[in-house]
Coordinates of C-alpha atoms and ligand atoms in Angstrom, one line a residue:
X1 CA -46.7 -8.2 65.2
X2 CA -44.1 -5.7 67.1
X3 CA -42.8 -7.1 70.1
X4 CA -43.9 -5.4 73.0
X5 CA -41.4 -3.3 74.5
X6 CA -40.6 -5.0 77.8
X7 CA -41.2 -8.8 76.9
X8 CA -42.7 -11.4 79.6
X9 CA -39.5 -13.4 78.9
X10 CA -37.0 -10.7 78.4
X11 CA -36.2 -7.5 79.7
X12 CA -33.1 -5.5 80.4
X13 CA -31.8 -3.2 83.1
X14 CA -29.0 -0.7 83.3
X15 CA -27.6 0.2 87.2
X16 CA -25.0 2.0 88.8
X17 CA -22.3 1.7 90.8
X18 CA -22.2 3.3 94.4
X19 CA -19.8 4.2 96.9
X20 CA -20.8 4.3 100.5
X21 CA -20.4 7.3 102.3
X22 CA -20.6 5.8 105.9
X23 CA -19.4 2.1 104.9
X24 CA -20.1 -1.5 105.7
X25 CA -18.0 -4.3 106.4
X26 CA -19.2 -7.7 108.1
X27 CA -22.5 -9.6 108.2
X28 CA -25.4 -10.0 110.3
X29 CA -25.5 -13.8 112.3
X30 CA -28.4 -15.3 110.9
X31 CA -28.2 -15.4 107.3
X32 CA -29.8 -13.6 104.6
X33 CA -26.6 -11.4 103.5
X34 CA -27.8 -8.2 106.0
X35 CA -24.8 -6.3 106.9
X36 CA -23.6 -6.0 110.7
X37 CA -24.0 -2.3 110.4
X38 CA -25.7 0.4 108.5
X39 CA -24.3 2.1 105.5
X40 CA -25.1 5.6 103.5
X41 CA -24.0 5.5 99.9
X42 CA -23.8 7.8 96.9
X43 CA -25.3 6.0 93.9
X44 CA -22.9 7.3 90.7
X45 CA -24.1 8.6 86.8
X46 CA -20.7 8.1 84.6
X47 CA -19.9 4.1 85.3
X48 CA -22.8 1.8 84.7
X49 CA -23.5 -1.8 84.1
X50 CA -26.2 -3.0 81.5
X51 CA -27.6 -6.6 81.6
X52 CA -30.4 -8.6 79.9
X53 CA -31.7 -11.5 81.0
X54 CA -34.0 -14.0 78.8
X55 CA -35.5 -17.1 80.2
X56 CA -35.1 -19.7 77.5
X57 CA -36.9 -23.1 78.0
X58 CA -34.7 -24.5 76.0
X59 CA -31.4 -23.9 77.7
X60 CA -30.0 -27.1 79.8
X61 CA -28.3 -24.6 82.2
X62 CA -28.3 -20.5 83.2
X63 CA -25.6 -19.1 81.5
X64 CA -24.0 -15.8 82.4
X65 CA -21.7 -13.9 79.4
X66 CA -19.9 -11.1 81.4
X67 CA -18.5 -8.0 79.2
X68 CA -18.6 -10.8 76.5
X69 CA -16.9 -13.8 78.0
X70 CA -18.8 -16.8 78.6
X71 CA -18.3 -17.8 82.3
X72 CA -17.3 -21.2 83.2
X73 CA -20.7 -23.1 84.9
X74 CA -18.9 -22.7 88.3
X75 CA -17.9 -19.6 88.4
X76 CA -18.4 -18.0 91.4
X77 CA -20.4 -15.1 89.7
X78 CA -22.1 -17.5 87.7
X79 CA -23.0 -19.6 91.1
X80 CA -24.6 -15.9 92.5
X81 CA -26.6 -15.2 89.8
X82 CA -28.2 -18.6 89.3
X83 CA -28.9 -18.3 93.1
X84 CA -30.4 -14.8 92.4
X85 CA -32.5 -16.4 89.2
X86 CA -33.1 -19.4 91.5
X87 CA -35.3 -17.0 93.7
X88 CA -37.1 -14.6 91.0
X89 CA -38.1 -18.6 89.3
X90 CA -39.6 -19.6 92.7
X91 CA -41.9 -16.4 92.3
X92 CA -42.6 -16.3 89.3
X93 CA -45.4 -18.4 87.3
X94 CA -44.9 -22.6 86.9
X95 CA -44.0 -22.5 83.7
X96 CA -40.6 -20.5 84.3
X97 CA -39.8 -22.8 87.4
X98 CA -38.2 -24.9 85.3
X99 CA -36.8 -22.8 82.8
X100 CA -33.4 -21.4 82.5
X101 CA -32.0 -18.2 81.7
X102 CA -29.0 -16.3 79.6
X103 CA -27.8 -13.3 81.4
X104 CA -26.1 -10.9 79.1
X105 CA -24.1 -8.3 81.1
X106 CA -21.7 -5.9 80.0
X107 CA -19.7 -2.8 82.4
X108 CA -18.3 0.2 81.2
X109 CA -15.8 0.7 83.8
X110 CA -13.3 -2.2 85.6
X111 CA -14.9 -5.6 87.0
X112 CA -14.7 -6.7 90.4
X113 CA -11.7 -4.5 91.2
X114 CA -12.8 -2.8 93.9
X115 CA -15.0 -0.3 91.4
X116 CA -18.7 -1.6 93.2
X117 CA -19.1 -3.7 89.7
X118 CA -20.8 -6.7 92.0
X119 CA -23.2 -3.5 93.1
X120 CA -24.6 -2.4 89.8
X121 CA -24.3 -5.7 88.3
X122 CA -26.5 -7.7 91.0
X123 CA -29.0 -4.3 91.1
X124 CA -29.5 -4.3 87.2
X125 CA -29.3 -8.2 87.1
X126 CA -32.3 -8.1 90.0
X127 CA -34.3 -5.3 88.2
X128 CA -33.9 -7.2 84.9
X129 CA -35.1 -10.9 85.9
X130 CA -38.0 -9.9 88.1
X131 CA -39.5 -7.7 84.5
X132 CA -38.4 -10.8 82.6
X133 CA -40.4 -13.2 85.0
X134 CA -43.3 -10.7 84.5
X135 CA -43.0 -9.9 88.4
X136 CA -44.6 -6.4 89.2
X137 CA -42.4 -6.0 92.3
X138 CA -41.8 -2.7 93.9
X139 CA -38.0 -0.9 94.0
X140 CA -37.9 -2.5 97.8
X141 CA -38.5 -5.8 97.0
X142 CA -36.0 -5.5 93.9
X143 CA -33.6 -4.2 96.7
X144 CA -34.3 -7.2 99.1
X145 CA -33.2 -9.6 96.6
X146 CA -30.1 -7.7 94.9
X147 CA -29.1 -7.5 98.7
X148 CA -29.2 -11.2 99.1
X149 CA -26.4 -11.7 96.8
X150 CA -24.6 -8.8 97.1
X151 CA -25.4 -6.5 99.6
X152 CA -24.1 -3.0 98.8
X153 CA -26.6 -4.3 95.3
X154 CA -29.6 -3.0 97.3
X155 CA -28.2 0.5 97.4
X156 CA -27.9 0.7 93.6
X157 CA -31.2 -0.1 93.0
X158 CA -32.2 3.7 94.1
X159 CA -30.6 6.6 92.9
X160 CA -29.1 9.6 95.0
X161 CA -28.4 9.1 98.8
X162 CA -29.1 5.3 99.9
X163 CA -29.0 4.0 103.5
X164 CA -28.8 0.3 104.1
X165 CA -30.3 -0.9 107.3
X166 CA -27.4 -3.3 109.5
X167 CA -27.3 -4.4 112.5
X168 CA -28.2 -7.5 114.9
X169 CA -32.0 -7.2 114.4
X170 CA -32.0 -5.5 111.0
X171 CA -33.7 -6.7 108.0
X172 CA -31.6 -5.5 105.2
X173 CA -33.8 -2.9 104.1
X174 CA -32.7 -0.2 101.9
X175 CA -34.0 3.2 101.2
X176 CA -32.9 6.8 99.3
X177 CA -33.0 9.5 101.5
X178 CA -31.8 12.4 99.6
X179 CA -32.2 12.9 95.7
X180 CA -29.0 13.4 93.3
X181 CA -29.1 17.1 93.5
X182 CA -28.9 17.3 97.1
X183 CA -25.5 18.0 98.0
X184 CA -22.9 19.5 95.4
X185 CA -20.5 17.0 95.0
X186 CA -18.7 14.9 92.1
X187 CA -16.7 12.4 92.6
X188 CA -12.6 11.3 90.9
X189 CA -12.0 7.6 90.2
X190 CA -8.1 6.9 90.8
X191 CA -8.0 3.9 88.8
X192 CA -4.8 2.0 89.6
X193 CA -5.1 -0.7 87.8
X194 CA -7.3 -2.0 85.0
X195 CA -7.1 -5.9 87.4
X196 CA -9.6 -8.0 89.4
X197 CA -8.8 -7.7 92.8
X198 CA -7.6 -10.8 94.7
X199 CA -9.9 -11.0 97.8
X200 CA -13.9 -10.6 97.2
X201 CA -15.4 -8.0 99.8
X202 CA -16.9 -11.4 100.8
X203 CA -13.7 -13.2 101.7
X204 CA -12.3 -10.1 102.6
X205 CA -14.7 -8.9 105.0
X206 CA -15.0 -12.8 106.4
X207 CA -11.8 -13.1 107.4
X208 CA -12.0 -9.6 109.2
X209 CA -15.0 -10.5 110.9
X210 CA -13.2 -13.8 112.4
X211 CA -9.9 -12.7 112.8
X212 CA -9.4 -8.6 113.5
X213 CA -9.0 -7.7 116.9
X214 CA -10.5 -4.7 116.4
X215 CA -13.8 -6.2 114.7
X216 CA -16.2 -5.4 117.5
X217 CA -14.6 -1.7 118.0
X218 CA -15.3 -1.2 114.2
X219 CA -19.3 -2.6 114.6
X220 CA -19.6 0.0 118.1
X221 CA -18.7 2.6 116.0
X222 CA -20.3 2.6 112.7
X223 CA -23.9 3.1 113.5
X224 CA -22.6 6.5 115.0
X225 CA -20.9 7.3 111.8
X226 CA -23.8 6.4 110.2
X227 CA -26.3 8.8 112.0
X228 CA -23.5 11.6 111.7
X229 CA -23.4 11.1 107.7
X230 CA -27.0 11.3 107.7
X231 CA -27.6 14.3 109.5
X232 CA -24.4 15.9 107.3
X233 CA -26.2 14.9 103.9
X234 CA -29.3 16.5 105.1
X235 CA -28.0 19.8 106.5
X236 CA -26.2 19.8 102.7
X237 CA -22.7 20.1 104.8
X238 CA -20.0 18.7 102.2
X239 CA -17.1 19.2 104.6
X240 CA -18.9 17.2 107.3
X241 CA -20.0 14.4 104.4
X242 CA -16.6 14.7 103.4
X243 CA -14.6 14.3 107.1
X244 CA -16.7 11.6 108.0
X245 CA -16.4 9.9 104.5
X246 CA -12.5 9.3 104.7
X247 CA -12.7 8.4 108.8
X248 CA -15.3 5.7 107.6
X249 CA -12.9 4.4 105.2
X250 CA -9.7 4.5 106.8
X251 CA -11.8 2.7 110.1
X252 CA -12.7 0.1 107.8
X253 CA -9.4 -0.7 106.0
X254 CA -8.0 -0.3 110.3
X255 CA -10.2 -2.9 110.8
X256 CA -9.6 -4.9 107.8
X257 CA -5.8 -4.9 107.4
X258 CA -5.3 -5.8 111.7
X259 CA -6.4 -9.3 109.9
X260 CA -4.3 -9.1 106.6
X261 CA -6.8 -7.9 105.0
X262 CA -4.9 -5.0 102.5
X263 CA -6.2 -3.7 99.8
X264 CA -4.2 -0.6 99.5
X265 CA -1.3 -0.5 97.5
X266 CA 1.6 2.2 96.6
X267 CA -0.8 3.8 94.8
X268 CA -3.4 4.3 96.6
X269 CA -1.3 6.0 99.1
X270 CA 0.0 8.4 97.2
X271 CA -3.2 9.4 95.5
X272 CA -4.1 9.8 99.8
X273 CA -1.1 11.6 100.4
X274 CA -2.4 14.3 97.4
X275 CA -5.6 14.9 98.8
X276 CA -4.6 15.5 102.1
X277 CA -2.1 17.7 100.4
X278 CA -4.8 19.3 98.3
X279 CA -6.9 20.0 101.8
X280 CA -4.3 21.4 103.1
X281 CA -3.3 24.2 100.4
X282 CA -7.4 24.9 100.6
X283 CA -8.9 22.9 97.9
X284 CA -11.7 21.1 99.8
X285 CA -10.9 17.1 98.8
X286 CA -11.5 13.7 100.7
X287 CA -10.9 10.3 99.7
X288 CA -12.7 7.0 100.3
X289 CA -11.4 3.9 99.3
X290 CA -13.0 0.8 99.1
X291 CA -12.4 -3.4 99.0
X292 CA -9.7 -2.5 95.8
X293 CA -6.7 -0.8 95.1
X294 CA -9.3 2.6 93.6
X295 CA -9.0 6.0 95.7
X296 CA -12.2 8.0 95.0
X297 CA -12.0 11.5 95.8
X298 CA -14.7 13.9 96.7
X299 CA -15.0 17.3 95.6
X300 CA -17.6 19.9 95.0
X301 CA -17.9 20.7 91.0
X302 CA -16.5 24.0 91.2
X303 CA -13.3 22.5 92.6
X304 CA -13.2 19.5 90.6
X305 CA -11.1 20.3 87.4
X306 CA -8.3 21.9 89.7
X307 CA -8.6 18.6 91.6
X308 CA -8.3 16.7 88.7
X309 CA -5.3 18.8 87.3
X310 CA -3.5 17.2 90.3
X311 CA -4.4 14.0 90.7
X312 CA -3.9 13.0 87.2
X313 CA 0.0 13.7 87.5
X314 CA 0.1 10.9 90.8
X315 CA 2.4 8.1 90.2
X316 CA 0.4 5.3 89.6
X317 CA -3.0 6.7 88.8
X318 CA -3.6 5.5 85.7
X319 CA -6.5 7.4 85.0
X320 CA -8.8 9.4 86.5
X321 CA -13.0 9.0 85.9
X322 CA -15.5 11.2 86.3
X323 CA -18.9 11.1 88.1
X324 CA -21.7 12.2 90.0
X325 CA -24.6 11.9 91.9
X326 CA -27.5 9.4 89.2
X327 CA -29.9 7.4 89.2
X328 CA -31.5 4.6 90.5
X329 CA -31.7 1.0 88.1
X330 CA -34.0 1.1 86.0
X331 CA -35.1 -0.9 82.6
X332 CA -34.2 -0.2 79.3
X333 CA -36.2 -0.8 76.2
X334 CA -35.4 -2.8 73.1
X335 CA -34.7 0.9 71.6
X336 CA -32.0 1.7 74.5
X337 CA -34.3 4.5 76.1
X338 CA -34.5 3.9 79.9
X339 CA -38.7 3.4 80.2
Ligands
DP6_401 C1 -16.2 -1.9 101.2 O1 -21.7 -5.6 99.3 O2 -19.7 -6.1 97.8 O3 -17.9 -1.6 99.5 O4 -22.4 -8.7 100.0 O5 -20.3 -9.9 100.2 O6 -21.0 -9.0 98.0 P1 -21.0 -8.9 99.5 O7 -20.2 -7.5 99.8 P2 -20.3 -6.1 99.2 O8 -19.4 -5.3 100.2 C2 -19.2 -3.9 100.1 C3 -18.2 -3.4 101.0 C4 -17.7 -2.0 100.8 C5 -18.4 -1.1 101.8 C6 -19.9 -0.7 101.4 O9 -20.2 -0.7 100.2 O10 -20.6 -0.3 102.3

């Protein structure tokens, strides 16, 4: 007999990165992983992260093989996504509360570098365990728990324009509000270096929280940004989106590096310095940059092979990558068509 296409025990999920718009940075008091403020991202087609989980009664242990390396038992990833499988087995049916699972998860682009792998990793990692646990949960509740162990996770679960609720009586929820189509933009991946970054955006955005002065002038201010982004994204206003993009990100590294907090390097700069260049001959560029060395530059399509032209001649860039506005996670059948 054929095996059915989504398996009770098995299922697989492709995601995709995202880069917020209006950013985060900081936790809610109280627990539960809900940012201090809101967010509004841009979920991206171009960079994705594909992961199958099977529970396995026989296994002594979850085990977690990451773009084909077998992670130790502690690892810190490893130690997220047993939490994350820890949650889906307390849902799920007796008979998998007990059981353990392999997690098989492979990105096409840089890990943990400051590229959002955590994001589409923990989104298709979510999507994926609830289908193998034979949970029928909605996209929000998929969201809930990718949020819980990484938050900016919850965005990639949708595709398009995401907003991520923050704040001191927020819940975490996340939503799209506007499809993929719904603002002409693409988007130019500086990569600057093929590494893993050295400070998580959880360490990172810790220590900010506890020692930057200008912490609570940075949680004042986002929700503001926020609101402004939204109301950009729906008017369809790229140079708004685009103005308030790099202002959220240059607030948020402020904010960060007044507690040592740099993830910026020589690099990144210069690919800065060209896009303010660029903006100021009249091609309509901005950059955001976020917890890594990576400057992503926004651009509307007719602009974006003159943009590129430039930006692939920065020192340091060592390549550029391409992508736009996609989809939400979504589950991937033994044949590899998204069902
Ligand atoms: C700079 O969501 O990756 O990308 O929940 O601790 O894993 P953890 O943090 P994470 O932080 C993302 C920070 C950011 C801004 C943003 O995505 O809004």
């Amino acid at each position: 007999m054929s095996e059915p296409l989504v398996s009770r025990r098995s299922a697989t999920a492709i995601a995709h990165p995202n880069i917020a718009l209006a950013k985060y940075w900081g936790k809610r008091e109280g627990g539960g992983n809900v940012p201090a403020v809101p967010s509004l991202s841009v979920t991206l087609a171009g960079m994705s992260t594909t992961t199958k989980v099977s529970f396995d009664a026989t296994l002594v242990d979850d085990e977690l093989v990451l773009n084909g390396v077998v992670q130790a038992p502690d690892a810190r990833t490893k130690v997220r996504a047993s939490q994350l499988l820890d949650r889906v087995r307390a849902a799920a049916g007796p008979e998998l509360h007990t059981s353990r699972a392999r997690i098989v998860s492979t990105n096409d682009f840089p890990t943990a570098s400051g590229l959002a792998s955590s994001a589409s990793g923990f989104a298709a990692l979510a999507l994926a365990s609830v289908r193998a646990a034979g949970l029928d949960w909605s996209a929000e509740q998929v969201a809930d728990l990718a949020r819980r162990s990484s938050a900016s996770a919850a965005r990639s679960v949708f595709g398009g324009f995401v907003e991520l609720d923050g704040g001191p009586t927020s819940d975490g929820a996340a939503r799209a509000v506007a499809g993929p189509k719904s603002l002409d933009l693409r988007v130019i991946v500086c990569v600057t270096t093929e590494a893993e970054k050295a400070t998580s955006s959880t360490d990172g955005m810790g220590t900010t929280q506890a020692n930057s002065p200008y912490y609570a002038a940075w949680v004042a201010d986002a929700p503001e940004s926020h609101s402004l982004m939204r109301a950009a994204l729906l008017a369809g206003d790229f140079t708004r989106v685009g103005e308030l993009a790099e202002r959220s990100a240059l607030a948020m590294h402020a904010c960060a590096m007044a507690a040592g907090i740099v993830y910026v390097t020589g690099a990144t700069l210069a690919a800065l310095d060209e896009v303010r260049a660029m903006r100021a001959s009249g091609l309509a560029t901005y950059a955001t940059i976020d917890a890594g060395p990576h400057l992503k530059c926004l651009v509307r399509a007719s602009e974006l092979a003159a943009a590129r032209a430039r930006l692939e001649r920065v020192p340091g860039v060592l390549r550029l990558i391409e992508a736009t506005p996609g989809d939400g996670a979504r589950l991937v059948t033994p044949q590899g068509a998204p069902s």
